[in-house]
Coordinates of C-alpha atoms in Angstrom, one line a residue:
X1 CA -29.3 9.2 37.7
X2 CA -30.6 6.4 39.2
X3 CA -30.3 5.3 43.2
X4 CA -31.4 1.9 43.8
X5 CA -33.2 1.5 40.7
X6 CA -35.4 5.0 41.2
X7 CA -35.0 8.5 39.7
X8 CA -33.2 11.1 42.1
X9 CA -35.9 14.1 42.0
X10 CA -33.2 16.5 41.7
X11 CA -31.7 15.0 39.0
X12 CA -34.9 15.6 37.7
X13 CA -35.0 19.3 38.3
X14 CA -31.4 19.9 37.0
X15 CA -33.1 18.5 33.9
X16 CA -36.0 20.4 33.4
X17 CA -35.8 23.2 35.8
X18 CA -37.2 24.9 38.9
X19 CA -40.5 25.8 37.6
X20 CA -41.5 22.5 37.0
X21 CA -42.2 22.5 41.1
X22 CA -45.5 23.9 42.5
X23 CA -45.4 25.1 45.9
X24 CA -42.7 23.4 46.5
X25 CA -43.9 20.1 45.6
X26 CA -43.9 18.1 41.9
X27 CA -47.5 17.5 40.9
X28 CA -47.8 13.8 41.0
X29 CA -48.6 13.0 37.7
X30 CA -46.4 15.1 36.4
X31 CA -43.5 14.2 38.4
X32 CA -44.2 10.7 36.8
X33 CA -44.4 11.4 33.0
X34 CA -41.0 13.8 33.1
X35 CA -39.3 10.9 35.2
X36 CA -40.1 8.4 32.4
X37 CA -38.4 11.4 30.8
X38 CA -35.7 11.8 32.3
X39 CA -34.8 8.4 32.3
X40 CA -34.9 7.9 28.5
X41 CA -32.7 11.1 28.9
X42 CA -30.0 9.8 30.8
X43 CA -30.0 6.7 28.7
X44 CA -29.7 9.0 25.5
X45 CA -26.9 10.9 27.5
X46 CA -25.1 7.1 28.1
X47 CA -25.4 6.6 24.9
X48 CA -24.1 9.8 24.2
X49 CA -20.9 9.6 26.4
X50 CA -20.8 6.3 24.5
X51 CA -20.3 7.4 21.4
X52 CA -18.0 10.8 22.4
X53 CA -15.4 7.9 23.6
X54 CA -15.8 6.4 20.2
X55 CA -15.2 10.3 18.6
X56 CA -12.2 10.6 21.0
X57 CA -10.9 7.5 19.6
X58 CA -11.6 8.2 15.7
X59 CA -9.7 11.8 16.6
X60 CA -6.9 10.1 18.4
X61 CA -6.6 8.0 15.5
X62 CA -6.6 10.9 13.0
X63 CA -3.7 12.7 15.0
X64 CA -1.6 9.5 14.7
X65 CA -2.1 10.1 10.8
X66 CA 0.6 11.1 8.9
X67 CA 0.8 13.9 7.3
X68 CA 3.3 14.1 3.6
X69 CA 3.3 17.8 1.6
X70 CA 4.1 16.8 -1.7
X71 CA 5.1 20.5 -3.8
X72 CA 5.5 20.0 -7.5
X73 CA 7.8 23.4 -9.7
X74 CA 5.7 23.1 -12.4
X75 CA 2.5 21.0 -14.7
X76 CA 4.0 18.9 -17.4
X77 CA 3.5 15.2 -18.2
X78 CA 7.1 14.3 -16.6
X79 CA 6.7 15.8 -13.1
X80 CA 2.8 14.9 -13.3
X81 CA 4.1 11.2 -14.0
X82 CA 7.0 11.6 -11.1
X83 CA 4.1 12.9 -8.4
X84 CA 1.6 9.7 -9.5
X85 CA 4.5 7.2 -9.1
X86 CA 5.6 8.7 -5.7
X87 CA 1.7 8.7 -4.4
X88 CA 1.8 4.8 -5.6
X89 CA 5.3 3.9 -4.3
X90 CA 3.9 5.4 -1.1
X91 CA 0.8 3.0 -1.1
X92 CA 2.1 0.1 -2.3
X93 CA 4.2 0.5 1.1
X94 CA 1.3 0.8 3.4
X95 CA 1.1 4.5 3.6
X96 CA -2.0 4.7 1.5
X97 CA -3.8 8.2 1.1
X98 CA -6.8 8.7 3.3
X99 CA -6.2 5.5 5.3
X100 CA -3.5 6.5 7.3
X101 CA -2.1 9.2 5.3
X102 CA -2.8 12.8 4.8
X103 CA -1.4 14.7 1.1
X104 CA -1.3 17.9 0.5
X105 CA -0.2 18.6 -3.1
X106 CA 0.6 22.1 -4.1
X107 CA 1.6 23.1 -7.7
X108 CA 4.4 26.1 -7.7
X109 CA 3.1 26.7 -11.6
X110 CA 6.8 28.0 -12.0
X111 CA 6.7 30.7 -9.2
X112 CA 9.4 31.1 -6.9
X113 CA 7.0 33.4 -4.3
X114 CA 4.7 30.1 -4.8
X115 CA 7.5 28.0 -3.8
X116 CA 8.0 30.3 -1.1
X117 CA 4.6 30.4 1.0
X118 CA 4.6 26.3 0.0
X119 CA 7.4 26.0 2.2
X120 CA 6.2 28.2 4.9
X121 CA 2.7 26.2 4.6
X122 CA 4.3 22.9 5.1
X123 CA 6.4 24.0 7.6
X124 CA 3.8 25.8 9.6
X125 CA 1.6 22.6 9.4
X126 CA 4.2 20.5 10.4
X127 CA 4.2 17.2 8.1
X128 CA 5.6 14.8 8.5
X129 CA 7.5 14.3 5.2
X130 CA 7.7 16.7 2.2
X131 CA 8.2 15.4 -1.7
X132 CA 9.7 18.3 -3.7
X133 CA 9.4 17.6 -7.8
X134 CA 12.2 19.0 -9.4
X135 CA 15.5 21.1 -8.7
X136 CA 13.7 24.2 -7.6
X137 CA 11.4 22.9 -5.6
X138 CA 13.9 21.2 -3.9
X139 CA 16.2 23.8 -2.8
X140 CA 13.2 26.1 -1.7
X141 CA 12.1 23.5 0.2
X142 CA 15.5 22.4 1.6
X143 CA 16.3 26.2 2.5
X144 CA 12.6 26.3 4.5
X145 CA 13.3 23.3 6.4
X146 CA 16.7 21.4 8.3
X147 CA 14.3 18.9 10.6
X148 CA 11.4 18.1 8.4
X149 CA 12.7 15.1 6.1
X150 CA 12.7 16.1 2.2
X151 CA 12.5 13.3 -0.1
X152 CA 12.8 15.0 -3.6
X153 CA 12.8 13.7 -7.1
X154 CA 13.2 15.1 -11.2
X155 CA 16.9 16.6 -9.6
X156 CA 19.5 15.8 -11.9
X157 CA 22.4 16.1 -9.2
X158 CA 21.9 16.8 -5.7
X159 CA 25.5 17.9 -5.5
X160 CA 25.8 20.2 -7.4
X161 CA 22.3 21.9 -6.1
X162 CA 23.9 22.5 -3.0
X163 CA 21.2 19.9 -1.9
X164 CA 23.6 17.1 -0.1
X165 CA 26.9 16.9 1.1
X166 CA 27.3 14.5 -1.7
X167 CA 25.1 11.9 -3.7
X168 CA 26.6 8.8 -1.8
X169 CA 26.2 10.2 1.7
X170 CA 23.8 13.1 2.4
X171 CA 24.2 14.2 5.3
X172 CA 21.2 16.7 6.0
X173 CA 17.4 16.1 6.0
X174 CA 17.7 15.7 1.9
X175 CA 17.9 12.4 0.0
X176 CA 15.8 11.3 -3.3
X177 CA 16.1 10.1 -7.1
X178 CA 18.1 12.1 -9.8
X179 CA 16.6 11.8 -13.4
X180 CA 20.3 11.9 -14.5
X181 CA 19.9 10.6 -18.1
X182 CA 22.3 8.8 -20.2
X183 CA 23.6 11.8 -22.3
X184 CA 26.4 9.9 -24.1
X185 CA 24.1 7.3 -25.5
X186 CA 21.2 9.9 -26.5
X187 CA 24.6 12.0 -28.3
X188 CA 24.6 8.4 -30.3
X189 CA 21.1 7.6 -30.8
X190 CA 20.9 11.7 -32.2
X191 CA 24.1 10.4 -34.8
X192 CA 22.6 7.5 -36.1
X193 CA 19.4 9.5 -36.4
X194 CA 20.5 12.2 -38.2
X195 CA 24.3 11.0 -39.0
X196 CA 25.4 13.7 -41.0
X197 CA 24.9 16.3 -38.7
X198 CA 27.7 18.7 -37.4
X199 CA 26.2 20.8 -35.2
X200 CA 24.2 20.2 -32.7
X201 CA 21.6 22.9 -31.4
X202 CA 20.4 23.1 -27.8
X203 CA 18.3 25.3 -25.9
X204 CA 17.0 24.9 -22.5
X205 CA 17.0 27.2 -19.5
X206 CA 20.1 29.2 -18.2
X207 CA 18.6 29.3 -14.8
X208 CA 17.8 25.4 -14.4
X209 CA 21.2 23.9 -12.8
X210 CA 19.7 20.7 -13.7
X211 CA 20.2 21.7 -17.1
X212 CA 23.4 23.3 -17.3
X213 CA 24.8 20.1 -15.9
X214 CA 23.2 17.9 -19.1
X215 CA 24.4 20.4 -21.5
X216 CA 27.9 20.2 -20.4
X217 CA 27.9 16.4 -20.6
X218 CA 26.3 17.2 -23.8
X219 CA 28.8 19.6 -25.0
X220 CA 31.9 16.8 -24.2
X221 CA 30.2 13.9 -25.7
X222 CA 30.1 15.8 -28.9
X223 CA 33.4 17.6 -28.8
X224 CA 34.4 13.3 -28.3
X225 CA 32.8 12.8 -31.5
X226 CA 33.3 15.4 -33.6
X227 CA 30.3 17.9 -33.3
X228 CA 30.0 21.0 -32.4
X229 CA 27.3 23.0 -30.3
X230 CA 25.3 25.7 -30.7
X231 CA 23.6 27.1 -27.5
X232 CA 20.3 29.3 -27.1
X233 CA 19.4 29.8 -23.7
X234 CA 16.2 30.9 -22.1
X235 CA 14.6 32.2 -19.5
X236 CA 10.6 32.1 -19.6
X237 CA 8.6 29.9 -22.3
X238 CA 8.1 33.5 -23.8
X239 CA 11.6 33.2 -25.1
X240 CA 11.5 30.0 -26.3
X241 CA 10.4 30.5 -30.1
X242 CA 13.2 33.4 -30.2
X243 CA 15.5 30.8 -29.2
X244 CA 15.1 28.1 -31.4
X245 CA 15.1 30.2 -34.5
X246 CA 18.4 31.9 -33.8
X247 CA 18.9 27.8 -34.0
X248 CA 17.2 27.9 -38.0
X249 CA 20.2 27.7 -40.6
X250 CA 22.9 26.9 -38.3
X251 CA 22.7 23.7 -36.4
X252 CA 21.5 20.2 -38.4
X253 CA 19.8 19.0 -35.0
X254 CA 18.1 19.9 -32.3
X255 CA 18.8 18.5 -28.9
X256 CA 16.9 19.7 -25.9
X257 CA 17.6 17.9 -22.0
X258 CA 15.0 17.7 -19.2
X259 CA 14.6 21.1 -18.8
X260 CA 11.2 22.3 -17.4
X261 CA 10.9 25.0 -18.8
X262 CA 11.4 23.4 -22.5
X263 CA 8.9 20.7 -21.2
X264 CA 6.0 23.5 -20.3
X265 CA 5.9 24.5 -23.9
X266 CA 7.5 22.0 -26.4
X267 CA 4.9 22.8 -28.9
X268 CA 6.0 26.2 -29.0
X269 CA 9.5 24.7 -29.6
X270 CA 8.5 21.9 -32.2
X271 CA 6.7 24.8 -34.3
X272 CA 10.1 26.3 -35.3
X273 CA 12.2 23.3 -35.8
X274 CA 9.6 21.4 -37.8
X275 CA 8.9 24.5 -40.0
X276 CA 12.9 24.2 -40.7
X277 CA 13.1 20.6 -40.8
X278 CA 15.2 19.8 -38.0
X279 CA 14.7 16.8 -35.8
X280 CA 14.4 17.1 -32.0
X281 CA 16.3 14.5 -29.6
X282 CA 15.1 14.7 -26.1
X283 CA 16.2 14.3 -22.5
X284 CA 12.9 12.1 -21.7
X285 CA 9.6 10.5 -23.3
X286 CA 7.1 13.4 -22.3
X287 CA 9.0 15.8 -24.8
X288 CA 9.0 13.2 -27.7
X289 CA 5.3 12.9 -27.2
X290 CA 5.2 16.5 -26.9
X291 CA 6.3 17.1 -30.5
X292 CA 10.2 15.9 -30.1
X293 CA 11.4 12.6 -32.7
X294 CA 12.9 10.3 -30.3
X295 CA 14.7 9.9 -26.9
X296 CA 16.6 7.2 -24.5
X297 CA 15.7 8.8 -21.5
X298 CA 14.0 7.4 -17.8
X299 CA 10.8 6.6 -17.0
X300 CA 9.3 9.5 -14.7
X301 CA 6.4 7.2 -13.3
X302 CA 9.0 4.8 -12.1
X303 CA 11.5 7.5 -10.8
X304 CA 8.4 9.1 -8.7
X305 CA 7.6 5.2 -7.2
X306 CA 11.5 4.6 -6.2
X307 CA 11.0 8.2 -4.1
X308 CA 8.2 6.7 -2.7
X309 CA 9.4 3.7 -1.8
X310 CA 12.6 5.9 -0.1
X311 CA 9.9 8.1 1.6
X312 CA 8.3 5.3 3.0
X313 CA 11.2 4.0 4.8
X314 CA 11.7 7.3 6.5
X315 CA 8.1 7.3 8.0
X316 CA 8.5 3.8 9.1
X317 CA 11.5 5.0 10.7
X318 CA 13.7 2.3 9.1
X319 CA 16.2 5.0 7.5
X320 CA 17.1 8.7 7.6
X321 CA 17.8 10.9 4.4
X322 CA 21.3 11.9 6.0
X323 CA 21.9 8.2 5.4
X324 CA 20.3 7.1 2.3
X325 CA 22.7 8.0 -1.0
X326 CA 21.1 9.4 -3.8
X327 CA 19.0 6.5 -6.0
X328 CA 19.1 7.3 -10.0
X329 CA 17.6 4.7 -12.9
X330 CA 20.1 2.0 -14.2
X331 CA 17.4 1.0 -17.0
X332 CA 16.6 3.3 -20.4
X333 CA 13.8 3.0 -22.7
X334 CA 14.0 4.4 -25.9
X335 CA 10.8 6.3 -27.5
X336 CA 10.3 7.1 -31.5
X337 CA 7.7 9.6 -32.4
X338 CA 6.8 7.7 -35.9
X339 CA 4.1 11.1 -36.7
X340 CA 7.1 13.4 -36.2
X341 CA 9.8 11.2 -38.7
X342 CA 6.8 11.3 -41.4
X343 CA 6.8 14.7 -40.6
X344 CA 10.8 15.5 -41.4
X345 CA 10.9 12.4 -43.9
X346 CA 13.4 10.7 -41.8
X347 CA 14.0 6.9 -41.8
X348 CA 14.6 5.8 -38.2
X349 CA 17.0 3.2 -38.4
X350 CA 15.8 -0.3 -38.0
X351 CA 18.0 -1.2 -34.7
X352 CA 16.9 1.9 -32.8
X353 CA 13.1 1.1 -33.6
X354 CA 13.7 -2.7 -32.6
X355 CA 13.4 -2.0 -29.6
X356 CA 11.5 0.8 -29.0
X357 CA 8.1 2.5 -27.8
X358 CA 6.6 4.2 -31.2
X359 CA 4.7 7.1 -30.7
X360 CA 1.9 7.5 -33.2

């Protein structure tokens, strides 16, 4: 330290020690060169305390980050699409990821204990926001948490998850998109595909509410037109090739909804059908370009950015999920997988391909 512009000896001893004395006196010359010393010392300390204020600040800064879990049920091109567009939605509303927010993105891989110790982990860490990707996810998530705000998307119907008190107004800490497609039009686009067919097949999970809900549109559309349905329910994506050819022989189309479990193998799925000729109308685009002919279905990219867009106005603190009704897609693409007609030698007819995205 300095008094009146000269090193305080004991300031120099503090620095360097007792020893540094001789008989209790500091040897001149040495007392010189270690207070040169010590002043370069206390001018790296300054500079020191300097720059701890400026790591205090960075750190204060870093706690004021926000912190979003994002948990995803399972890896397929839909929910891989929905968790990109809700990362975008996010930034393209200022929360943008390592600026000013913090994402931890766990994949389930289909495993409820997964879905389990996700829950516990976001809750333990307690974020700020959590995105859950599909029905599953949702309700573990929902279950785990009734103060941490859940913004969740690739549900078909929140209501009937036992998510919300109801789609318009939800009440709890749960709001989100629903990937509800338009099952009465993709009945009619399946008809004018294959027109002469009087039996539809399905098969799709029996544990996915989500999909139990599409088939029983499913089911009245067709019973509205004159079609029956033939069901084959599932349980892993080890039962899926089972499934589909207790379909073979009986049904003259195949229709499968946005079921996650279908989705995580449709390969598996198309192996059977296109071995027995049968064409494959989807819930949604990732399934047609997995192997399925052709869908009307929603865009999962977009449906992800809408959830962002809702999760960013609960961060900002401009809305609360108990508040915000459920959002689902009022626009429909339809998708043609032109390999898979070669494949079945069927014609697509002209109207539905007018207007669609082909799928080489």
């Amino acid at each position: 330290m300095r008094i009146n512009g000269k090193i305080d000896d004991k300031i120099v001893v503090l620095l360097f020690g007792g020893d540094i004395l001789k008989n209790g006196r500091m040897d001149i010359m040495k007392k010189r060169g270690l207070k040169k010393f010590a002043a370069g010392v206390t001018l790296l300390l300054a500079l020191g305390l300097l720059a701890g204020c400026g790591g205090e600040k960075k750190e204060a800064g870093s706690k004021a980050q926000l912190n979003v879990g994002i948990v995803q049920l399972v890896e397929h091109s839909a929910l891989d699409a929905a968790n990109k567009g809700f990362v975008d939605g996010l930034a393209e509303k200022g929360f943008k990821e390592n600026e000013n927010v913090a994402i931890d993105r766990q994949n389930a891989q289909a495993d409820q204990s997964n879905l389990q110790n996700i829950a516990h982990r976001f809750v333990n860490n307690k974020v700020d926001l959590i995105c859950a990707i599909a029905t599953p996810a949702a309700q573990v998530m929902a279950n785990a948490t009734k103060d941490i705000p859940i913004v969740a998307t690739a549900v078909t119907d929140y209501e009937a998850a036992k998510l919300v008190a109801s789609n318009e107004k939800p009440g709890g800490n749960v709001t989100g998109t629903s990937d509800m497609n338009p099952i009465k039009e993709q009945v009619d686009l399946l008809l004018k595909i294959v027109p002469d067919a009087k039996t539809i097949g399905t098969v799709y999970c029996s544990s996915e509410v989500n999909s139990q809900i599409q088939i029983e549109i499913m089911k009245k559309a067709a019973a509205e037109r004159g079609v029956n349905v033939m069901e084959a329910t599932v349980s892993t994506v080890n039962d899926i090739q089972q499934a589909a050819q207790s379909l073979v022989g009986k049904v003259d189309v195949v229709y499968v909804p946005t079921d996650n479990v279908i989705a995580s193998s449709m390969p598996t799925l198309v192996s059977v059908t296109d071995n027995a000729g049968l064409a494959v109308i989807c819930g949604e685009e990732a399934l047609v370009k997995g192997g399925g002919l052709a869908t009307l279905g929603i865009d999962y990219y977009q449906l992800g950015k809408e959830t962002g867009e809702m999760a960013a106005k609960i961060l900002k603190g401009e809305a609360k999920p108990a508040d915000m009704a459920i959002q689902t897609q009022k626009q429909f693409k339809t998708v043609v997988n032109e390999a898979g007609a070669k494949r079945l030698g069927i014609t697509i007819p002209q109207d539905v391909l007018q207007n669609a995205e082909i799928v080489k």
